[in-house]
Amino acid sequence: MDINALRIAVTVLSLLVFLAIVAWAYSSRNKARFDELAGMALQDEADGRPQ
């Protein structure tokens, strides 16, 4: 295996990992969890209520 074949394999593998992460991030199963985590930044630290 020469260096160019290795570079191609690493590039293809990186693309597949990136696409898997994008699919996971936009999955409808995670929407509720991500919405909850996004709202945490708006909550008061002392009592957990929105400001």
PDB file of C-alpha atoms in Angstrom:
ATOM      1  CA  MET A   1       0.000   0.000   0.000  1.00  0.00           C
ATOM      2  CA  ASP A   2       1.532   3.273  -1.034  1.00  0.00           C
ATOM      3  CA  ILE A   3       1.092   6.612   0.728  1.00  0.00           C
ATOM      4  CA  ASN A   4      -1.581   7.849  -1.705  1.00  0.00           C
ATOM      5  CA  ALA A   5      -3.831   4.858  -1.023  1.00  0.00           C
ATOM      6  CA  LEU A   6      -3.457   5.489   2.697  1.00  0.00           C
ATOM      7  CA  ARG A   7      -4.369   9.161   2.235  1.00  0.00           C
ATOM      8  CA  ILE A   8      -7.467   8.190   0.242  1.00  0.00           C
ATOM      9  CA  ALA A   9      -8.527   5.691   2.908  1.00  0.00           C
ATOM     10  CA  VAL A  10      -8.109   8.254   5.698  1.00  0.00           C
ATOM     11  CA  THR A  11     -10.060  10.868   3.716  1.00  0.00           C
ATOM     12  CA  VAL A  12     -12.942   8.499   2.996  1.00  0.00           C
ATOM     13  CA  LEU A  13     -13.019   7.327   6.608  1.00  0.00           C
ATOM     14  CA  SER A  14     -13.040  10.922   7.854  1.00  0.00           C
ATOM     15  CA  LEU A  15     -15.927  11.788   5.529  1.00  0.00           C
ATOM     16  CA  LEU A  16     -17.931   8.795   6.769  1.00  0.00           C
ATOM     17  CA  VAL A  17     -17.336   9.744  10.412  1.00  0.00           C
ATOM     18  CA  PHE A  18     -18.372  13.337   9.687  1.00  0.00           C
ATOM     19  CA  LEU A  19     -21.575  12.206   7.964  1.00  0.00           C
ATOM     20  CA  ALA A  20     -22.373   9.876  10.877  1.00  0.00           C
ATOM     21  CA  ILE A  21     -21.984  12.747  13.363  1.00  0.00           C
ATOM     22  CA  VAL A  22     -24.225  14.999  11.244  1.00  0.00           C
ATOM     23  CA  ALA A  23     -26.865  12.267  11.009  1.00  0.00           C
ATOM     24  CA  TRP A  24     -26.736  11.764  14.781  1.00  0.00           C
ATOM     25  CA  ALA A  25     -26.985  15.501  15.479  1.00  0.00           C
ATOM     26  CA  TYR A  26     -30.016  15.977  13.231  1.00  0.00           C
ATOM     27  CA  SER A  27     -31.741  12.775  14.334  1.00  0.00           C
ATOM     28  CA  SER A  28     -35.286  13.351  15.574  1.00  0.00           C
ATOM     29  CA  ARG A  29     -34.586  11.121  18.592  1.00  0.00           C
ATOM     30  CA  ASN A  30     -32.187  13.724  19.975  1.00  0.00           C
ATOM     31  CA  LYS A  31     -34.331  16.818  19.348  1.00  0.00           C
ATOM     32  CA  ALA A  32     -36.006  16.893  22.775  1.00  0.00           C
ATOM     33  CA  ARG A  33     -32.706  16.401  24.582  1.00  0.00           C
ATOM     34  CA  PHE A  34     -30.954  19.110  22.570  1.00  0.00           C
ATOM     35  CA  ASP A  35     -33.859  21.525  23.126  1.00  0.00           C
ATOM     36  CA  GLU A  36     -33.608  20.918  26.871  1.00  0.00           C
ATOM     37  CA  LEU A  37     -29.850  21.456  26.867  1.00  0.00           C
ATOM     38  CA  ALA A  38     -30.197  24.636  24.797  1.00  0.00           C
ATOM     39  CA  GLY A  39     -32.639  26.054  27.356  1.00  0.00           C
ATOM     40  CA  MET A  40     -30.251  25.466  30.232  1.00  0.00           C
ATOM     41  CA  ALA A  41     -28.268  28.553  29.276  1.00  0.00           C
ATOM     42  CA  LEU A  42     -31.327  30.695  29.952  1.00  0.00           C
ATOM     43  CA  GLN A  43     -32.068  29.308  33.404  1.00  0.00           C
ATOM     44  CA  ASP A  44     -31.061  30.967  36.642  1.00  0.00           C
ATOM     45  CA  GLU A  45     -28.324  28.979  38.362  1.00  0.00           C
ATOM     46  CA  ALA A  46     -29.736  29.464  41.853  1.00  0.00           C
ATOM     47  CA  ASP A  47     -33.266  28.147  41.451  1.00  0.00           C
ATOM     48  CA  GLY A  48     -33.355  26.544  38.025  1.00  0.00           C
ATOM     49  CA  ARG A  49     -36.159  28.826  36.780  1.00  0.00           C
ATOM     50  CA  PRO A  50     -36.029  30.807  33.526  1.00  0.00           C
ATOM     51  CA  GLN A  51     -34.957  34.400  33.989  1.00  0.00           C
TER      52      GLN A  51
END
